[in-house]
Short mmCIF file of N, CA and C in Angstrom, two decimals:
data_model
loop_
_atom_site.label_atom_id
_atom_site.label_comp_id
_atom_site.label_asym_id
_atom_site.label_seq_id
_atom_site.Cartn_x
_atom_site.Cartn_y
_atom_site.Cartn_z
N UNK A 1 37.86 -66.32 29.70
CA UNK A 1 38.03 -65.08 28.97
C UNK A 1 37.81 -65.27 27.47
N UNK A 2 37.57 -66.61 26.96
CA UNK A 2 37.55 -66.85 25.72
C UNK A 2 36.33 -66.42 25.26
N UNK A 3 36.03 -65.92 24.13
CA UNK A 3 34.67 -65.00 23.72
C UNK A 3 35.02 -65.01 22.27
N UNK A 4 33.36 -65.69 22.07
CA UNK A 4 33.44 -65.32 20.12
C UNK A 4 31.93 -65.15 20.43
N UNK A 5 31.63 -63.95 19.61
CA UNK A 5 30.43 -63.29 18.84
C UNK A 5 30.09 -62.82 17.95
N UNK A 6 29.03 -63.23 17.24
CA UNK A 6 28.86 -63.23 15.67
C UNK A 6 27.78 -62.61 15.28
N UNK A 7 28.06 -61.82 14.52
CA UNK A 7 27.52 -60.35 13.81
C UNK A 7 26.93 -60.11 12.79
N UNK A 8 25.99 -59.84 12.31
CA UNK A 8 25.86 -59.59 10.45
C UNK A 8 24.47 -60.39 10.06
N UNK A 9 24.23 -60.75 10.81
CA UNK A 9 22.72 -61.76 10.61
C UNK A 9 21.36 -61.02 10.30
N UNK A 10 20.72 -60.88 9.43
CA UNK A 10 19.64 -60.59 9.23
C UNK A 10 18.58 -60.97 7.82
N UNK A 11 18.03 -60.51 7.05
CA UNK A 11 16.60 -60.68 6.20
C UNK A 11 17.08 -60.37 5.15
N UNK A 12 17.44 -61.90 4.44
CA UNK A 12 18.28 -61.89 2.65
C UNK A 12 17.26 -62.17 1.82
N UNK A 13 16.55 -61.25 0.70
CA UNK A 13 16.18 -61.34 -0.62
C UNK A 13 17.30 -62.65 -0.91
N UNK A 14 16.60 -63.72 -2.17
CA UNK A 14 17.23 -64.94 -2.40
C UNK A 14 17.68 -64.23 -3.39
N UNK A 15 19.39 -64.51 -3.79
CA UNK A 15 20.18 -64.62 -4.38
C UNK A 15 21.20 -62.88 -3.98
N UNK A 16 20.56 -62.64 -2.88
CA UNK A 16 21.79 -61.46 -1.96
C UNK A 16 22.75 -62.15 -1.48
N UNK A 17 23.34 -61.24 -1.21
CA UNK A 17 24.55 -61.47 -0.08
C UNK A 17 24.83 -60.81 1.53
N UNK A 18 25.40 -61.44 1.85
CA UNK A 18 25.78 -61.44 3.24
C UNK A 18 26.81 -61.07 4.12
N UNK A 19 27.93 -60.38 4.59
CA UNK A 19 28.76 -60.97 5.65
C UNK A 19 28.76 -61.22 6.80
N UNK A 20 28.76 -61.95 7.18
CA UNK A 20 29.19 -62.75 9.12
C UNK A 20 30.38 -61.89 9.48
N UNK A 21 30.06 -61.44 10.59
CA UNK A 21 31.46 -61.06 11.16
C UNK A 21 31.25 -61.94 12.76
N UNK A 22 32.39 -62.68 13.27
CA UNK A 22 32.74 -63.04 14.48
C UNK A 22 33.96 -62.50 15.03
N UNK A 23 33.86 -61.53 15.62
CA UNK A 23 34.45 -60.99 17.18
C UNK A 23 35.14 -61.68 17.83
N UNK A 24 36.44 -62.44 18.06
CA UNK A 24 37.08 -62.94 19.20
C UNK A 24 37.79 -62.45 20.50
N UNK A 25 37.96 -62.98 21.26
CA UNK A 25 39.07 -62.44 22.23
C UNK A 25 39.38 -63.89 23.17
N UNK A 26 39.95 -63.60 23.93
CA UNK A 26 40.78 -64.66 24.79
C UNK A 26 42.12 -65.83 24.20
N UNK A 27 42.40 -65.44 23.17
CA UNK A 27 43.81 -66.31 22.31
C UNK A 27 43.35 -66.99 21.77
N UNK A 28 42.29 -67.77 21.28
CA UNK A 28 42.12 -68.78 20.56
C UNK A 28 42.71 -68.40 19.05
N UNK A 29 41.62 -67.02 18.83
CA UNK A 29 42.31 -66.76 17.36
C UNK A 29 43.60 -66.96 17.12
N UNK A 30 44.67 -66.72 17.77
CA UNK A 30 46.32 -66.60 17.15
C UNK A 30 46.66 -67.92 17.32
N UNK A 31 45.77 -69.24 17.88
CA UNK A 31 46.75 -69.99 18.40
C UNK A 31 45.96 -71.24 17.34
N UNK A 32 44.64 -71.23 16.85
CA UNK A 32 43.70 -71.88 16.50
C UNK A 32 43.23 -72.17 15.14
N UNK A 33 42.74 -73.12 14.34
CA UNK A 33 41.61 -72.81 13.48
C UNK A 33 40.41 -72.38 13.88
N UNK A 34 40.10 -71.78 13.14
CA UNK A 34 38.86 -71.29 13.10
C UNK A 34 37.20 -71.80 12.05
N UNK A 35 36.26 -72.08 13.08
CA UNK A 35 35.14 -72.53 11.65
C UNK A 35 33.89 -71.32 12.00
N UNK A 36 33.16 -71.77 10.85
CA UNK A 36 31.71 -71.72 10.53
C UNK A 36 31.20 -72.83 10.51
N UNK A 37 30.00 -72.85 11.37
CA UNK A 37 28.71 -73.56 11.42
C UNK A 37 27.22 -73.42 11.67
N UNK A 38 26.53 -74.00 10.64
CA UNK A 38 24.78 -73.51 10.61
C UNK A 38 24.08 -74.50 11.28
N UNK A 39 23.04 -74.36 11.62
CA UNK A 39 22.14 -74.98 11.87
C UNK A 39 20.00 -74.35 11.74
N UNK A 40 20.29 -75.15 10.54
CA UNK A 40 18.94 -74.87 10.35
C UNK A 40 17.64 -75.68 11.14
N UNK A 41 16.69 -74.98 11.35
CA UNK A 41 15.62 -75.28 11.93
C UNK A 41 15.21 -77.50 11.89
N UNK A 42 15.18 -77.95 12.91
CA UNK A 42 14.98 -79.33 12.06
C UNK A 42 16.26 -80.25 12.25
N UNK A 43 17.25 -79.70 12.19
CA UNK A 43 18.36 -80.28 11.18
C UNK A 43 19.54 -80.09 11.97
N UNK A 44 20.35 -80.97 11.68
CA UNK A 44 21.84 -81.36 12.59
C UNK A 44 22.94 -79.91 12.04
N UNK A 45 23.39 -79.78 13.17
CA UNK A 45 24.56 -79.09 13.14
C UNK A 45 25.54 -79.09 12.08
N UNK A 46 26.01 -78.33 10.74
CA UNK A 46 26.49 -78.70 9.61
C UNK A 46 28.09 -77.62 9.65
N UNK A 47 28.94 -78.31 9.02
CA UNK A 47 30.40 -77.25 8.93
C UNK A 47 30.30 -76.64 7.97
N UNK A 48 30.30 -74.98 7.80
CA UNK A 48 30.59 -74.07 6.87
C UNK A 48 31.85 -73.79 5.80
N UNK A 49 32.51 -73.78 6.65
CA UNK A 49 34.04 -73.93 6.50
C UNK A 49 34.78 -73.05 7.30
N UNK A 50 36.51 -73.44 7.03
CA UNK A 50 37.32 -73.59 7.76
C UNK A 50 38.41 -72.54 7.83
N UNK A 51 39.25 -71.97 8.59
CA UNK A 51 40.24 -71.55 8.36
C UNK A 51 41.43 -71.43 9.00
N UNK A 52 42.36 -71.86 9.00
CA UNK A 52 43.76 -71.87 9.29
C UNK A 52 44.91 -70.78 9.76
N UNK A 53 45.45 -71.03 10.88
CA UNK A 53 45.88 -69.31 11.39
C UNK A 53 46.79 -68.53 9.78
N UNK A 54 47.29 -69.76 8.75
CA UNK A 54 48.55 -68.65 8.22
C UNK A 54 47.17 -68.27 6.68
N UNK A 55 46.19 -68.45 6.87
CA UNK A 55 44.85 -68.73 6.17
C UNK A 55 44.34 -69.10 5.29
N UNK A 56 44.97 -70.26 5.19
CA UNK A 56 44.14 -71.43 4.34
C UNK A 56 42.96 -71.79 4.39
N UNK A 57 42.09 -72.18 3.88
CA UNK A 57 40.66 -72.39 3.91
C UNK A 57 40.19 -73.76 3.61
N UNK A 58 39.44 -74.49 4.12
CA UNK A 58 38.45 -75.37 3.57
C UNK A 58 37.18 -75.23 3.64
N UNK A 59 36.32 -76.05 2.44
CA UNK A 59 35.00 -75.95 2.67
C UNK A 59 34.43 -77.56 2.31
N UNK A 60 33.41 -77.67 3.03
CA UNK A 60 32.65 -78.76 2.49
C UNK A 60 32.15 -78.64 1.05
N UNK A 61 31.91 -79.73 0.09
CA UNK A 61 31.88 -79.63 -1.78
C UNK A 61 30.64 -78.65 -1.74
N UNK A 62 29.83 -78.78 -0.62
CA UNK A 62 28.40 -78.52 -1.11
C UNK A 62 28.48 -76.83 -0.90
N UNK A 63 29.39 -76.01 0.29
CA UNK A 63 29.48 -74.55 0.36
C UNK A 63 30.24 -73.92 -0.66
N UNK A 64 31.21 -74.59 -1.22
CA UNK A 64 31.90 -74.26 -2.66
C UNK A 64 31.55 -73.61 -3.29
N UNK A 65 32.32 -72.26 -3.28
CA UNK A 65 31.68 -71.47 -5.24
C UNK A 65 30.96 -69.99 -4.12
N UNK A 66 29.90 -70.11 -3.10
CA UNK A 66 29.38 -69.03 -2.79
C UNK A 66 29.55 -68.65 -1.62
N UNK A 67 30.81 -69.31 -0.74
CA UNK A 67 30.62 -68.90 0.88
C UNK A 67 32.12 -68.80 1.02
N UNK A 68 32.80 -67.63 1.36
CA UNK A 68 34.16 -67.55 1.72
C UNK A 68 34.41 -67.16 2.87
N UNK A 69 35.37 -68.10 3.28
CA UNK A 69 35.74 -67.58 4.91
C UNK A 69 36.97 -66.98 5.24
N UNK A 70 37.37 -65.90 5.85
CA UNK A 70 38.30 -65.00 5.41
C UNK A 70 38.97 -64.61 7.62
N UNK A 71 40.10 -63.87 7.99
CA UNK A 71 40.02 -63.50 8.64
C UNK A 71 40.81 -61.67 8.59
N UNK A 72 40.82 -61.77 10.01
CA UNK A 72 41.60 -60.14 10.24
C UNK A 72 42.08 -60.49 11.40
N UNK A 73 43.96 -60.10 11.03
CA UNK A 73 44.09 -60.86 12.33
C UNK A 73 44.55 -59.33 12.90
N UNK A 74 44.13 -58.18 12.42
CA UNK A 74 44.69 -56.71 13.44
C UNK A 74 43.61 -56.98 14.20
N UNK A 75 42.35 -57.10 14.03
CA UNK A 75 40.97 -57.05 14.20
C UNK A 75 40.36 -58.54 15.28
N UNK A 76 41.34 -59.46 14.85
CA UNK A 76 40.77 -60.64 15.66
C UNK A 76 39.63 -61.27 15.43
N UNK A 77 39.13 -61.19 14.05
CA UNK A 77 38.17 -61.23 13.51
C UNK A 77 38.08 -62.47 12.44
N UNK A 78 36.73 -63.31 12.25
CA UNK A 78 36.83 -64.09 11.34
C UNK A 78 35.50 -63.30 10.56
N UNK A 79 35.71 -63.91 8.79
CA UNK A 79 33.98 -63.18 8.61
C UNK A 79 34.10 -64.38 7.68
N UNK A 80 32.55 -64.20 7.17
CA UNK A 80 31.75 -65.43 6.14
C UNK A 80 31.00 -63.96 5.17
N UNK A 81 31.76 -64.44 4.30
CA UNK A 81 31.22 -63.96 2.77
C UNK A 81 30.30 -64.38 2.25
N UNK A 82 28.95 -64.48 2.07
CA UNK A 82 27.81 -65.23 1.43
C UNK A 82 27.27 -64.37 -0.18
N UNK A 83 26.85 -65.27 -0.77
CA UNK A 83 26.55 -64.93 -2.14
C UNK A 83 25.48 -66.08 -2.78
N UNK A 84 24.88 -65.27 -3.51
CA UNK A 84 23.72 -65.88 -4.00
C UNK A 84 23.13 -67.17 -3.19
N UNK A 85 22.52 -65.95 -2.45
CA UNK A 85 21.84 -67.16 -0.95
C UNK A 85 20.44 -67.49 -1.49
N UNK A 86 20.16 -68.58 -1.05
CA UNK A 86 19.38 -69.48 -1.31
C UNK A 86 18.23 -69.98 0.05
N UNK A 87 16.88 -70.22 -0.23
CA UNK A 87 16.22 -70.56 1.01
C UNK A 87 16.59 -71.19 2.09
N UNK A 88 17.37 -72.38 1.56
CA UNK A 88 17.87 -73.48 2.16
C UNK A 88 19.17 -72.90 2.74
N UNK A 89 19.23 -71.58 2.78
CA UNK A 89 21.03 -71.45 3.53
C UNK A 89 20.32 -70.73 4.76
N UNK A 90 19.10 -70.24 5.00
CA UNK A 90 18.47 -70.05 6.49
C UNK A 90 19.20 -71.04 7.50
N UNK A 91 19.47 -70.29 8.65
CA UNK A 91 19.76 -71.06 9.95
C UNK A 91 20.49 -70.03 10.84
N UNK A 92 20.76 -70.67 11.80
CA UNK A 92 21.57 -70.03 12.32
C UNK A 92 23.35 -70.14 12.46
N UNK A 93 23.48 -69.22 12.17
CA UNK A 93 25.56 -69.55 11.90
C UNK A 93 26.24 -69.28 13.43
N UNK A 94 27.19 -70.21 13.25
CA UNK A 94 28.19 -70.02 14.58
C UNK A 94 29.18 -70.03 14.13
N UNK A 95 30.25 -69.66 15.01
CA UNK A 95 31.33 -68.97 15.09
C UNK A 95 32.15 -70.45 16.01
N UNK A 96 33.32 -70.73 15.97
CA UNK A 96 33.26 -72.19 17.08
C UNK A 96 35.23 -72.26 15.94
N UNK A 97 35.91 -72.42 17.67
CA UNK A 97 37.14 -72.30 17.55
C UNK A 97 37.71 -72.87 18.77
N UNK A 98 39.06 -73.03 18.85
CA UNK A 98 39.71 -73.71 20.40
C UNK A 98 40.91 -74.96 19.82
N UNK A 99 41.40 -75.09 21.16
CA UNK A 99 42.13 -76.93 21.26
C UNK A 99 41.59 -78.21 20.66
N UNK A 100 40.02 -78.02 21.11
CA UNK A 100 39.39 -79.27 20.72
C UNK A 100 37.94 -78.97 20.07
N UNK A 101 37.83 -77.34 19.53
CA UNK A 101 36.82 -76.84 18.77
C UNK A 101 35.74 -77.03 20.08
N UNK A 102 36.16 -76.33 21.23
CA UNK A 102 35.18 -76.74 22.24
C UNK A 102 34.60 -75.44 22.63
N UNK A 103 34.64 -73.80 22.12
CA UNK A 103 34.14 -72.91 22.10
C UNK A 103 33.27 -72.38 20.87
N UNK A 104 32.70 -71.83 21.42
CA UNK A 104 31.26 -71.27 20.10
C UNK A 104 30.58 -70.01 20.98
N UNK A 105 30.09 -69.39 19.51
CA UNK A 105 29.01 -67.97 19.97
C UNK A 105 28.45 -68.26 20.32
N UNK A 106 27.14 -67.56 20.05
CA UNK A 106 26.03 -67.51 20.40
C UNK A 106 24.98 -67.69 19.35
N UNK A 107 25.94 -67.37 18.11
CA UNK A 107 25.29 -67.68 16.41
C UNK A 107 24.32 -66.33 16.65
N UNK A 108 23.90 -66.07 15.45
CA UNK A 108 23.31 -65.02 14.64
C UNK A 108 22.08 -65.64 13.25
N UNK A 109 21.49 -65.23 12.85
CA UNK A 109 20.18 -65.99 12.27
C UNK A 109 20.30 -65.10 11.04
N UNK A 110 20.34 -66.22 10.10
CA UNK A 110 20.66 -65.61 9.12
C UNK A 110 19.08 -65.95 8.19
N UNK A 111 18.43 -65.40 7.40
CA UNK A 111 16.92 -65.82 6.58
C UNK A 111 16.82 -65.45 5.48
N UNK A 112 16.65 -66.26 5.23
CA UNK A 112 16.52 -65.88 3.16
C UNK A 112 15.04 -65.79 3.09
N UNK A 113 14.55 -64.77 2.48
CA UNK A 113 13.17 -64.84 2.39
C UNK A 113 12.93 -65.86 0.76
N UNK A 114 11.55 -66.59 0.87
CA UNK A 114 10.98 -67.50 -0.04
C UNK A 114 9.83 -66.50 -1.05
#
């Protein structure tokens, strides 16, 4: 019953913005952290950042400053705030939560045009 799907993906002019929305259901949200993760074309699976049920956040040094990860917990919802996106932030984003971070969307494609 566990289900995350992620929303908001489409065709960014460089230096727009963005939000991700991911959709949960089946308990993970209330019981879990929650992440973001991209994966661009090429290239290994990377962590976005993080968030914590009472919602604390982490990010890797390098997402710092333009990517906030936020939730809703009436809503069951996590989202990703993006800002002044950049070519290199193309990929596709996932949504990925659980016991042992062993569930994920389906991701959504996010493109910065060059």
């Amino acid at each position: 019953q566990v289900q995350l799907v992620e929303s908001g993906g489409g065709l960014v002019q460089p230096g727009g913005s963005l939000r991700l929305s991911c959709e949960t259901s089946g308990g993970i949200f209330e019981e879990y952290p929650m992440y973001w993760h991209r994966q661009a074309p090429g290239q290994q699976r990377e962590l976005v950042a993080v968030i914590m049920r009472g919602g604390t956040t982490n990010y890797p040094e390098s997402m710092k400053g333009r990517f906030t990860i936020s939730r809703d917990n009436a809503k069951r919802t996590i989202y990703l705030q993006m800002h002044s996106l950049k070519p290199e932030d193309t990929a596709v984003y996932y949504c990925n939560g659980g016991p042992n971070r062993e569930y994920w969307g389906p991701g959504t494609q996010v493109t910065i045009s060059s």
